[in-house]
Amino acid sequence: MTEALPFDERYIPSLNEYLQYYEKSLDDLEGFWDGNARQLKWYRYWDVVLDRSNPPFYKWFVGGETNINLNALDRWVGTSLENRVAYYWVGEDGSRRTISYRELFREVNRFSFVLKEFIGVGKGDTVTLYLPMIPELPISMLSIARIGAIHSVVFSGFSSAALAERIVDAESKVVVTADGFYRRGNIINLKERVDEAVAMARDRGVDVEKVIVVKRLDGNVKMHMNRDYWYHELMAEAPQKVYVPPEKMKSTDILFILYTSGTTGKPKGIMHSVGGYMTYIYNVFKWNWDPRPEDIYWCAADIGWITGHTYIVYGPLMHNMTSIMYEGAPDYPKPDIIWRIVEEYGVNTFYTSPTLLRLLRKYGDKWIENVDLSSLRILGTVGEPINPDVWKWYYEKIGRNACPIVDTWWQTETGAAMLSPAPGIALVPLKPGSATLPLPGIVADVIKEDGSRSEPGEKGYLVVKEPWPGMLMGIWGDPDRYINTYWSRFSDPEKGIWIYYPADYAVRDSDGYFWILGRADEVLKIAGHRIGTIELEDAIITHPAVSEAAVVGAPDPVKGELPIAVVTLKEGYTPSEELAEEIKETVRRVIGPIATPKKVVFVNKLPKTRSGKIMRRIIIAMLHDRPIGDTSTLEDPSAVEELKEAIESLKKSF
Ligand code: WT7
């Protein structure tokens, strides 16, 4: 394993100091979280910190009442901190907006009024948000939370079909969207996609009654009478200085749902709680970024993913931070746009993904030579394992050997980081490519198939052995799937043992550092985004020519992994370039551009077991030049020969 780096200027690493804090947190786990939750505002404190009576349905801060608005907004208003900037918004077209906490508070109160009084959204209702990176997205999220409703944000890069599926599953009667937005100079017409999605949802029995449309472009879109309303017109009708008291929510109520991919075709609606999520992310944000009052902070993710929920919206607002919110692509108009923004605003903390770093590194260092990056103090990364050489580039070229790299391992399900350095407590010595150690209160381990602990250097499965406040409450509408997906693999309910299984391979080194090795299930990480292979296969077989499809991930130097589709065709169809393009187009249409396969490979037979299960591992082994292993269960061994040829010629085309 790589040696720890010599380090540092402002942060002097001290493993012992960190470990002392960490171990103390575990001495009395519930007392630890109790104390941390009390740093926040609640309407009523809890009777029980953690209710373990019905595992794995753990309940945090039972009896507690709060609203995340109290801590993200109301807390700052009427104090000297209300004029701090909450967001510097940077549009792709160069436009700028500055929003203070006071202004954000006003907007949120007015939109809360609009949702409640004009639209009729009530406590517990779900509202789907399909918005680009504009301030109205956090405004909508906060407003929905304020009135006790549940938001479900859908990434604006998803297709109308993907949006429809999420509207139907969440049974949303209200959607908030925009007319469109800019992407690499092109106009994306979001409203059109919403119209399609609403029609699809209706066919599946869910009637969207109201659509609120934010005007980001020229507003030249079709509006449906008595269903579609302009955001700015509704806001103009609300009283200027209305105050809507934040609804008293139970700690165990749902704050939001966010869909993520799993190993079946149907995305999972991950539910996060009001009190537990709030408590966890408040603390983790502090440990990750060591926030200071004068900081300028930038998490360059999209709010459509959990990273944006936690690290662009709720986390920074609960710390009265000033954030950059950026609408555009990371390399448009030029590959230095990110660093230009860092320079312009004097960004101190910057958080992004390995994919973005690989992309910007590829353009060459000439794009960073003429920008001043000296304001940077802490750098973060998330979403996939970071290659040690990319880590070093980030550390040396962007961080000028002076900024800790905070590699945060976590998931949609965990609420915020779980394994990562914590410069806000005490920095541990860093190792390029390792997310280092578990955060306080997190009992993580690496275990083998049989449940015993892996030896140092021995690959195993990452697990979490104690509940934590930021954990998901469950899967919307599917409690069994919650148990089966996360709590079945290594738990032993009869012995009262409950172990959370994130489905990542990991290894620990002799210093106890964790190294994440990638997904252990049939889920891909495409540019850090999580897409299930079955979801992709389901999309591909909607093409009329396709009989069967097997999707696997192939390594990609920038995006980490890209899908390769191996397909068989129905009688009467022959393979062609055009057909391959059509199949790619189908995936774009059904899921969205991020999921587009890199290549489509045609074969006569897929490698399948006698029971009909597709053996993806054989395709994966061929792609990686690894031995294909045991093929005794193969239904038809001739499938392997044909496949091998097809994969070999595919590899030549990379
Ligand atoms: C999966 C979760 C959590 C925000 C973004 C992704 C992978 C995440 C790291 C990291 C190695 C990582 C894991 C995890 N992952 N962070 N620092 N090092 N792998 O959220 O879409 O729910 O994906 O992303 O495979 O299980 P997500």
GROMACS .gro file of C-alpha atoms and ligand atoms in nm, residues 260 306-307 382-385 407-413 502 504 516 519 525 528 530, ligand 1:
model
   48
  260THR     CA    1  -3.131   0.548  -0.670
  306ILE     CA    2  -2.764   1.293  -0.267
  307THR     CA    3  -2.433   1.481  -0.275
  382VAL     CA    4  -1.669   1.146  -0.374
  383GLY     CA    5  -1.858   0.899  -0.591
  384GLU     CA    6  -1.608   0.633  -0.692
  385PRO     CA    7  -1.260   0.522  -0.599
  407ASP     CA    8  -1.191   1.137   0.014
  408THR     CA    9  -1.544   1.066   0.135
  409TRP     CA   10  -1.699   0.723   0.096
  410TRP     CA   11  -2.074   0.715   0.133
  411GLN     CA   12  -2.401   0.643  -0.049
  412THR     CA   13  -2.747   0.782  -0.114
  413GLU     CA   14  -2.856   0.555   0.170
  502PRO     CA   15  -2.359  -0.136   0.123
  504ASP     CA   16  -1.895  -0.243  -0.197
  516ILE     CA   17  -1.282   0.088  -0.149
  519ARG     CA   18  -1.931  -0.231  -0.633
  525LYS     CA   19  -2.076   0.372  -1.151
  528GLY     CA   20  -1.986   0.851  -1.045
  530ARG     CA   21  -2.520   0.479  -1.007
  655WT7     C1   22  -2.159   0.427  -0.425
  655WT7     C2   23  -2.275   0.511  -0.379
  655WT7     C3   24  -2.246   0.940  -0.194
  655WT7     C4   25  -2.244   1.037  -0.296
  655WT7     C5   26  -2.219   0.996  -0.437
  655WT7     C6   27  -2.253   0.858  -0.476
  655WT7     C7   28  -1.930   0.458  -0.458
  655WT7     C8   29  -1.897   0.669  -0.327
  655WT7     C9   30  -1.683   0.667  -0.292
  655WT7    C10   31  -1.546   0.687  -0.258
  655WT7    C11   32  -1.498   0.482  -0.359
  655WT7    C12   33  -1.718   0.550  -0.363
  655WT7    C13   34  -1.954   0.330  -0.382
  655WT7    C14   35  -2.088   0.355  -0.316
  655WT7     N1   36  -1.852   0.555  -0.384
  655WT7     N2   37  -1.797   0.737  -0.273
  655WT7     N3   38  -1.505   0.797  -0.193
  655WT7     N4   39  -1.458   0.591  -0.293
  655WT7     N5   40  -1.625   0.458  -0.396
  655WT7     O1   41  -2.371   0.810  -0.419
  655WT7     O2   42  -2.489   0.718  -0.616
  655WT7     O3   43  -2.549   0.642  -0.383
  655WT7     O4   44  -2.334   0.573  -0.492
  655WT7     O5   45  -2.060   0.511  -0.484
  655WT7     O6   46  -1.963   0.225  -0.472
  655WT7     O7   47  -2.156   0.237  -0.278
  655WT7     P1   48  -2.444   0.686  -0.479
   0.00000   0.00000   0.00000
